[in-house]
Amino acid sequence: MTTSHDLGERTVLVVIDVQNGFAPGGNLAVPDGDAVVPVINRLAPRFTNVVLTQDWHPPGHASFASSHPGHKPFETIELSYGTQVLWPDHCIQDTNDAQLHPDLRIPGAQLVIRKGFHPGIDSYSAFVEADRRTSTGLAAYLKARGIESVYLCGLATDFCVAWSALDSVAAGFRTTVIEDACRAIDLGGSLAEAWQRMTAQGVARISSADLG
Ligand code: VGL
Ligand code: ZN
């Protein structure tokens, strides 16, 4: 890609859910999830603005299979707001599983946005929760700071990164996903589907090498 990338004041890097729970040994381990850490550690200092997200569920959260007797992780069910994939218990507030990965080094990160804390609503997106109404406040925060362009990386490409990217476009930000700084869960073709949807909505797909 020959486009030039301005990583300055009007741009933010949003680092999605780089937490123990999504790394090897975590409760919802993403294959090779910890491989994003060194890539993101190199990228982050190049951006003027960096924001992190943290999946932050209360015990008994509606997205947990354990909250729905007779259901198992990775099945889907219908909740009031639509279809929900059921997950193993993960990223429970204030547990080790919910902590940011210990090797993540982003001292300059300006905001940690926690999501998924409403007991009955999941939130893959950093912007709008799964009921598609409840805002996390992130778009308003970024707009208040004059941000126009959002770069995304982290875990997992096909869930929290993709949903965040789609909502970023919908909120009016120029939106780019840094593919090699992400890893996917890939449930039943979800990764290919996520890229199709992102590309169709105008999300740019780059590699960290494209940033020069
Ligand atoms: C995520 C499933 C459940 C993610 C979070 O970070 O992609 N996926 N909670
Ligand atoms: Zn979650």
PDB file of C-alpha atoms and ligand atoms in Angstrom:
ATOM      1  CA  MET A   1       0.000   0.000   0.000  1.00  0.00           C
ATOM      2  CA  THR A   2       1.347   3.385  -0.962  1.00  0.00           C
ATOM      3  CA  THR A   3      -0.980   5.511   1.172  1.00  0.00           C
ATOM      4  CA  SER A   4       0.902   7.516   3.744  1.00  0.00           C
ATOM      5  CA  HIS A   5      -0.118   7.224   7.332  1.00  0.00           C
ATOM      6  CA  ASP A   6      -0.303  10.189   9.689  1.00  0.00           C
ATOM      7  CA  LEU A   7       0.058   8.819  13.210  1.00  0.00           C
ATOM      8  CA  GLY A   8      -0.125  12.254  14.825  1.00  0.00           C
ATOM      9  CA  GLU A   9      -2.610  14.269  16.823  1.00  0.00           C
ATOM     10  CA  ARG A  10      -5.769  13.441  14.888  1.00  0.00           C
ATOM     11  CA  THR A  11      -5.129   9.692  14.921  1.00  0.00           C
ATOM     12  CA  VAL A  12      -5.513   7.088  17.650  1.00  0.00           C
ATOM     13  CA  LEU A  13      -4.286   3.512  17.998  1.00  0.00           C
ATOM     14  CA  VAL A  14      -6.955   1.448  19.766  1.00  0.00           C
ATOM     15  CA  VAL A  15      -5.487  -1.717  21.284  1.00  0.00           C
ATOM     16  CA  ILE A  16      -8.290  -4.226  21.741  1.00  0.00           C
ATOM     17  CA  ASP A  17      -8.402  -6.716  24.631  1.00  0.00           C
ATOM     18  CA  VAL A  18      -4.738  -7.755  24.898  1.00  0.00           C
ATOM     19  CA  GLN A  19      -5.520  -9.578  28.131  1.00  0.00           C
ATOM     20  CA  ASN A  20      -4.427 -12.794  29.797  1.00  0.00           C
ATOM     21  CA  GLY A  21      -7.811 -14.348  29.076  1.00  0.00           C
ATOM     22  CA  PHE A  22      -7.168 -14.247  25.322  1.00  0.00           C
ATOM     23  CA  ALA A  23      -3.522 -15.362  25.485  1.00  0.00           C
ATOM     24  CA  PRO A  24      -2.351 -18.995  25.670  1.00  0.00           C
ATOM     25  CA  GLY A  25      -3.378 -20.354  29.084  1.00  0.00           C
ATOM     26  CA  GLY A  26      -6.273 -17.894  29.324  1.00  0.00           C
ATOM     27  CA  ASN A  27      -9.904 -18.872  29.699  1.00  0.00           C
ATOM     28  CA  LEU A  28     -10.723 -17.897  26.100  1.00  0.00           C
ATOM     29  CA  ALA A  29      -7.297 -18.388  24.562  1.00  0.00           C
ATOM     30  CA  VAL A  30      -6.958 -17.097  20.999  1.00  0.00           C
ATOM     31  CA  PRO A  31      -4.542 -19.240  18.954  1.00  0.00           C
ATOM     32  CA  ASP A  32      -1.145 -17.486  19.015  1.00  0.00           C
ATOM     33  CA  GLY A  33      -2.805 -14.567  20.830  1.00  0.00           C
ATOM     34  CA  ASP A  34       0.360 -13.457  22.619  1.00  0.00           C
ATOM     35  CA  ALA A  35       2.159 -13.022  19.265  1.00  0.00           C
ATOM     36  CA  VAL A  36       0.528  -9.607  18.965  1.00  0.00           C
ATOM     37  CA  VAL A  37       2.294  -8.265  22.053  1.00  0.00           C
ATOM     38  CA  PRO A  38       5.766  -7.518  20.600  1.00  0.00           C
ATOM     39  CA  VAL A  39       4.204  -6.134  17.416  1.00  0.00           C
ATOM     40  CA  ILE A  40       1.973  -3.772  19.401  1.00  0.00           C
ATOM     41  CA  ASN A  41       4.816  -2.781  21.745  1.00  0.00           C
ATOM     42  CA  ARG A  42       6.760  -1.614  18.677  1.00  0.00           C
ATOM     43  CA  LEU A  43       3.781   0.145  17.105  1.00  0.00           C
ATOM     44  CA  ALA A  44       2.348   2.004  20.066  1.00  0.00           C
ATOM     45  CA  PRO A  45       5.184   4.514  20.639  1.00  0.00           C
ATOM     46  CA  ARG A  46       4.791   5.713  17.044  1.00  0.00           C
ATOM     47  CA  PHE A  47       1.270   6.999  17.716  1.00  0.00           C
ATOM     48  CA  THR A  48       0.594  10.285  19.504  1.00  0.00           C
ATOM     49  CA  ASN A  49      -2.615   8.822  20.945  1.00  0.00           C
ATOM     50  CA  VAL A  50      -3.193   5.309  22.253  1.00  0.00           C
ATOM     51  CA  VAL A  51      -6.315   3.912  23.906  1.00  0.00           C
ATOM     52  CA  LEU A  52      -6.702   0.382  25.295  1.00  0.00           C
ATOM     53  CA  THR A  53      -9.786  -1.741  25.817  1.00  0.00           C
ATOM     54  CA  GLN A  54     -10.358  -4.373  28.463  1.00  0.00           C
ATOM     55  CA  ASP A  55     -13.099  -7.007  28.327  1.00  0.00           C
ATOM     56  CA  TRP A  56     -14.486  -6.736  31.879  1.00  0.00           C
ATOM     57  CA  HIS A  57     -17.341  -9.088  32.754  1.00  0.00           C
ATOM     58  CA  PRO A  58     -19.105  -9.557  36.091  1.00  0.00           C
ATOM     59  CA  PRO A  59     -19.471 -13.162  37.333  1.00  0.00           C
ATOM     60  CA  GLY A  60     -22.557 -14.781  35.793  1.00  0.00           C
ATOM     61  CA  HIS A  61     -22.396 -12.581  32.668  1.00  0.00           C
ATOM     62  CA  ALA A  62     -25.011 -13.281  29.979  1.00  0.00           C
ATOM     63  CA  SER A  63     -22.310 -14.180  27.426  1.00  0.00           C
ATOM     64  CA  PHE A  64     -21.082 -17.085  29.548  1.00  0.00           C
ATOM     65  CA  ALA A  65     -22.360 -20.581  28.667  1.00  0.00           C
ATOM     66  CA  SER A  66     -22.298 -21.310  32.406  1.00  0.00           C
ATOM     67  CA  SER A  67     -25.094 -18.758  32.855  1.00  0.00           C
ATOM     68  CA  HIS A  68     -27.412 -20.791  30.586  1.00  0.00           C
ATOM     69  CA  PRO A  69     -28.044 -24.302  31.927  1.00  0.00           C
ATOM     70  CA  GLY A  70     -28.008 -26.924  29.193  1.00  0.00           C
ATOM     71  CA  HIS A  71     -25.775 -24.832  26.923  1.00  0.00           C
ATOM     72  CA  LYS A  72     -22.119 -25.240  26.125  1.00  0.00           C
ATOM     73  CA  PRO A  73     -19.404 -22.782  25.102  1.00  0.00           C
ATOM     74  CA  PHE A  74     -19.370 -21.825  21.409  1.00  0.00           C
ATOM     75  CA  GLU A  75     -23.081 -22.592  20.950  1.00  0.00           C
ATOM     76  CA  THR A  76     -25.328 -19.666  20.089  1.00  0.00           C
ATOM     77  CA  ILE A  77     -28.559 -18.639  21.809  1.00  0.00           C
ATOM     78  CA  GLU A  78     -31.097 -15.874  21.363  1.00  0.00           C
ATOM     79  CA  LEU A  79     -30.948 -13.105  23.947  1.00  0.00           C
ATOM     80  CA  SER A  80     -33.280 -10.087  24.055  1.00  0.00           C
ATOM     81  CA  TYR A  81     -30.984  -8.169  21.673  1.00  0.00           C
ATOM     82  CA  GLY A  82     -30.313 -10.984  19.219  1.00  0.00           C
ATOM     83  CA  THR A  83     -28.042 -13.956  18.651  1.00  0.00           C
ATOM     84  CA  GLN A  84     -25.254 -14.395  21.174  1.00  0.00           C
ATOM     85  CA  VAL A  85     -22.298 -16.778  20.965  1.00  0.00           C
ATOM     86  CA  LEU A  86     -21.808 -18.382  24.376  1.00  0.00           C
ATOM     87  CA  TRP A  87     -18.266 -18.279  25.710  1.00  0.00           C
ATOM     88  CA  PRO A  88     -16.393 -19.948  28.509  1.00  0.00           C
ATOM     89  CA  ASP A  89     -16.291 -17.739  31.618  1.00  0.00           C
ATOM     90  CA  HIS A  90     -13.560 -15.212  30.789  1.00  0.00           C
ATOM     91  CA  CYS A  91     -12.162 -11.832  31.765  1.00  0.00           C
ATOM     92  CA  ILE A  92     -14.065 -11.682  35.034  1.00  0.00           C
ATOM     93  CA  GLN A  93     -13.585  -8.300  36.701  1.00  0.00           C
ATOM     94  CA  ASP A  94     -10.508  -8.041  38.878  1.00  0.00           C
ATOM     95  CA  THR A  95      -9.206 -11.554  38.124  1.00  0.00           C
ATOM     96  CA  ASN A  96      -5.855 -12.407  36.569  1.00  0.00           C
ATOM     97  CA  ASP A  97      -7.667 -13.505  33.392  1.00  0.00           C
ATOM     98  CA  ALA A  98      -8.904  -9.918  32.932  1.00  0.00           C
ATOM     99  CA  GLN A  99      -5.535  -8.236  33.444  1.00  0.00           C
ATOM    100  CA  LEU A 100      -3.736  -6.747  30.483  1.00  0.00           C
ATOM    101  CA  HIS A 101      -1.004  -9.076  29.194  1.00  0.00           C
ATOM    102  CA  PRO A 102       2.028  -8.644  31.481  1.00  0.00           C
ATOM    103  CA  ASP A 103       4.401  -8.090  28.538  1.00  0.00           C
ATOM    104  CA  LEU A 104       2.309  -5.320  26.995  1.00  0.00           C
ATOM    105  CA  ARG A 105       4.329  -2.124  27.406  1.00  0.00           C
ATOM    106  CA  ILE A 106       2.366   0.998  26.518  1.00  0.00           C
ATOM    107  CA  PRO A 107       3.223   3.524  29.214  1.00  0.00           C
ATOM    108  CA  GLY A 108       1.763   6.343  27.125  1.00  0.00           C
ATOM    109  CA  ALA A 109      -1.739   4.822  26.848  1.00  0.00           C
ATOM    110  CA  GLN A 110      -4.238   7.560  27.642  1.00  0.00           C
ATOM    111  CA  LEU A 111      -7.464   5.708  28.393  1.00  0.00           C
ATOM    112  CA  VAL A 112      -8.516   2.178  29.236  1.00  0.00           C
ATOM    113  CA  ILE A 113     -12.079   1.602  28.177  1.00  0.00           C
ATOM    114  CA  ARG A 114     -13.765  -1.316  29.913  1.00  0.00           C
ATOM    115  CA  LYS A 115     -16.632  -3.077  28.176  1.00  0.00           C
ATOM    116  CA  GLY A 116     -19.003  -5.967  28.792  1.00  0.00           C
ATOM    117  CA  PHE A 117     -19.677  -4.940  32.384  1.00  0.00           C
ATOM    118  CA  HIS A 118     -23.481  -4.781  32.043  1.00  0.00           C
ATOM    119  CA  PRO A 119     -24.603  -8.207  33.347  1.00  0.00           C
ATOM    120  CA  GLY A 120     -27.100  -8.791  30.525  1.00  0.00           C
ATOM    121  CA  ILE A 121     -25.293  -7.287  27.516  1.00  0.00           C
ATOM    122  CA  ASP A 122     -22.135  -8.464  25.782  1.00  0.00           C
ATOM    123  CA  SER A 123     -19.831  -5.967  24.116  1.00  0.00           C
ATOM    124  CA  TYR A 124     -17.408  -7.032  21.424  1.00  0.00           C
ATOM    125  CA  SER A 125     -17.203  -3.474  20.155  1.00  0.00           C
ATOM    126  CA  ALA A 126     -15.178  -0.783  21.870  1.00  0.00           C
ATOM    127  CA  PHE A 127     -17.872   1.709  20.802  1.00  0.00           C
ATOM    128  CA  VAL A 128     -21.386   0.208  21.123  1.00  0.00           C
ATOM    129  CA  GLU A 129     -22.481  -2.821  23.127  1.00  0.00           C
ATOM    130  CA  ALA A 130     -24.202  -5.861  21.617  1.00  0.00           C
ATOM    131  CA  ASP A 131     -27.716  -4.450  22.101  1.00  0.00           C
ATOM    132  CA  ARG A 132     -26.503  -1.899  19.487  1.00  0.00           C
ATOM    133  CA  ARG A 133     -27.751   0.975  21.710  1.00  0.00           C
ATOM    134  CA  THR A 134     -25.598   1.143  24.807  1.00  0.00           C
ATOM    135  CA  SER A 135     -22.597   3.370  24.149  1.00  0.00           C
ATOM    136  CA  THR A 136     -19.231   2.853  25.804  1.00  0.00           C
ATOM    137  CA  GLY A 137     -18.561   6.580  25.371  1.00  0.00           C
ATOM    138  CA  LEU A 138     -15.494   5.998  23.202  1.00  0.00           C
ATOM    139  CA  ALA A 139     -16.726   7.767  20.048  1.00  0.00           C
ATOM    140  CA  ALA A 140     -17.662  10.890  22.030  1.00  0.00           C
ATOM    141  CA  TYR A 141     -14.296  10.842  23.800  1.00  0.00           C
ATOM    142  CA  LEU A 142     -12.362  10.554  20.544  1.00  0.00           C
ATOM    143  CA  LYS A 143     -14.454  13.281  18.911  1.00  0.00           C
ATOM    144  CA  ALA A 144     -13.954  15.579  21.897  1.00  0.00           C
ATOM    145  CA  ARG A 145     -10.223  15.096  21.369  1.00  0.00           C
ATOM    146  CA  GLY A 146     -10.374  15.952  17.670  1.00  0.00           C
ATOM    147  CA  ILE A 147      -9.551  12.439  16.476  1.00  0.00           C
ATOM    148  CA  GLU A 148     -10.460  11.659  12.861  1.00  0.00           C
ATOM    149  CA  SER A 149      -8.623   8.426  12.157  1.00  0.00           C
ATOM    150  CA  VAL A 150      -8.696   5.149  14.127  1.00  0.00           C
ATOM    151  CA  TYR A 151      -6.145   2.328  13.803  1.00  0.00           C
ATOM    152  CA  LEU A 152      -7.066  -0.973  15.444  1.00  0.00           C
ATOM    153  CA  CYS A 153      -5.061  -3.955  16.628  1.00  0.00           C
ATOM    154  CA  GLY A 154      -5.372  -6.709  19.239  1.00  0.00           C
ATOM    155  CA  LEU A 155      -7.713  -9.624  19.958  1.00  0.00           C
ATOM    156  CA  ALA A 156      -9.677 -11.090  18.455  1.00  0.00           C
ATOM    157  CA  THR A 157      -9.675 -10.055  14.780  1.00  0.00           C
ATOM    158  CA  ASP A 158     -13.040 -11.628  14.018  1.00  0.00           C
ATOM    159  CA  PHE A 159     -14.901 -10.510  17.145  1.00  0.00           C
ATOM    160  CA  CYS A 160     -13.819  -7.510  19.165  1.00  0.00           C
ATOM    161  CA  VAL A 161     -11.494  -5.990  16.547  1.00  0.00           C
ATOM    162  CA  ALA A 162     -13.985  -6.419  13.690  1.00  0.00           C
ATOM    163  CA  TRP A 163     -16.988  -5.129  15.613  1.00  0.00           C
ATOM    164  CA  SER A 164     -14.958  -2.171  16.810  1.00  0.00           C
ATOM    165  CA  ALA A 165     -13.763  -1.409  13.278  1.00  0.00           C
ATOM    166  CA  LEU A 166     -17.304  -1.525  11.866  1.00  0.00           C
ATOM    167  CA  ASP A 167     -18.587   0.788  14.610  1.00  0.00           C
ATOM    168  CA  SER A 168     -15.633   3.102  14.103  1.00  0.00           C
ATOM    169  CA  VAL A 169     -16.625   3.528  10.442  1.00  0.00           C
ATOM    170  CA  ALA A 170     -20.261   4.014  11.474  1.00  0.00           C
ATOM    171  CA  ALA A 171     -19.162   6.743  13.910  1.00  0.00           C
ATOM    172  CA  GLY A 172     -17.446   8.575  11.054  1.00  0.00           C
ATOM    173  CA  PHE A 173     -13.780   7.773  11.685  1.00  0.00           C
ATOM    174  CA  ARG A 174     -11.357   6.806   8.932  1.00  0.00           C
ATOM    175  CA  THR A 175     -10.641   3.242  10.040  1.00  0.00           C
ATOM    176  CA  THR A 176      -7.688   0.922   9.522  1.00  0.00           C
ATOM    177  CA  VAL A 177      -6.954  -2.560  10.914  1.00  0.00           C
ATOM    178  CA  ILE A 178      -3.317  -3.597  11.296  1.00  0.00           C
ATOM    179  CA  GLU A 179      -3.638  -7.266  10.426  1.00  0.00           C
ATOM    180  CA  ASP A 180      -0.364  -8.676  11.771  1.00  0.00           C
ATOM    181  CA  ALA A 181      -1.039  -6.972  15.107  1.00  0.00           C
ATOM    182  CA  CYS A 182      -4.251  -9.052  15.473  1.00  0.00           C
ATOM    183  CA  ARG A 183      -5.071 -12.743  15.930  1.00  0.00           C
ATOM    184  CA  ALA A 184      -8.416 -14.467  15.393  1.00  0.00           C
ATOM    185  CA  ILE A 185     -10.646 -17.013  17.104  1.00  0.00           C
ATOM    186  CA  ASP A 186     -12.034 -18.167  13.703  1.00  0.00           C
ATOM    187  CA  LEU A 187     -15.232 -19.991  14.632  1.00  0.00           C
ATOM    188  CA  GLY A 188     -16.911 -21.565  11.585  1.00  0.00           C
ATOM    189  CA  GLY A 189     -15.515 -19.144   9.030  1.00  0.00           C
ATOM    190  CA  SER A 190     -15.902 -16.061  11.217  1.00  0.00           C
ATOM    191  CA  LEU A 191     -12.525 -14.633  10.208  1.00  0.00           C
ATOM    192  CA  ALA A 192     -13.192 -14.572   6.452  1.00  0.00           C
ATOM    193  CA  GLU A 193     -16.675 -13.221   7.106  1.00  0.00           C
ATOM    194  CA  ALA A 194     -15.308 -10.473   9.337  1.00  0.00           C
ATOM    195  CA  TRP A 195     -12.832  -9.341   6.670  1.00  0.00           C
ATOM    196  CA  GLN A 196     -15.584  -9.357   4.055  1.00  0.00           C
ATOM    197  CA  ARG A 197     -17.777  -7.131   6.195  1.00  0.00           C
ATOM    198  CA  MET A 198     -14.931  -4.813   7.154  1.00  0.00           C
ATOM    199  CA  THR A 199     -13.729  -4.427   3.576  1.00  0.00           C
ATOM    200  CA  ALA A 200     -17.285  -3.803   2.350  1.00  0.00           C
ATOM    201  CA  GLN A 201     -17.667  -0.999   4.902  1.00  0.00           C
ATOM    202  CA  GLY A 202     -14.429   0.679   3.874  1.00  0.00           C
ATOM    203  CA  VAL A 203     -12.086  -0.489   6.636  1.00  0.00           C
ATOM    204  CA  ALA A 204      -8.498  -0.356   5.349  1.00  0.00           C
ATOM    205  CA  ARG A 205      -6.478  -3.544   5.877  1.00  0.00           C
ATOM    206  CA  ILE A 206      -2.755  -2.996   6.336  1.00  0.00           C
ATOM    207  CA  SER A 207       0.296  -4.674   7.797  1.00  0.00           C
ATOM    208  CA  SER A 208       2.511  -2.958  10.378  1.00  0.00           C
ATOM    209  CA  ALA A 209       5.227  -2.835   7.698  1.00  0.00           C
ATOM    210  CA  ASP A 210       2.985  -0.480   5.696  1.00  0.00           C
ATOM    211  CA  LEU A 211       3.459   2.124   8.424  1.00  0.00           C
ATOM    212  CA  GLY A 212       7.071   2.445   7.265  1.00  0.00           C
TER     213      GLY A 212
HETATM  214  C1  VGL B   1     -13.899 -11.326  22.707  1.00  0.00           C
HETATM  215  C2  VGL B   1     -15.360 -13.085  22.706  1.00  0.00           C
HETATM  216  C3  VGL B   1     -15.845 -12.715  23.929  1.00  0.00           C
HETATM  217  C4  VGL B   1     -12.812 -10.591  21.996  1.00  0.00           C
HETATM  218  C5  VGL B   1     -14.378 -10.930  23.940  1.00  0.00           C
HETATM  219  O1  VGL B   1     -12.043  -9.854  22.653  1.00  0.00           O
HETATM  220  O2  VGL B   1     -12.718 -10.753  20.754  1.00  0.00           O
HETATM  221  N1  VGL B   1     -14.407 -12.393  22.095  1.00  0.00           N
HETATM  222  N2  VGL B   1     -15.350 -11.626  24.551  1.00  0.00           N
HETATM  223 ZN    ZN B   2     -15.998 -11.173  26.511  1.00  0.00          ZN
END
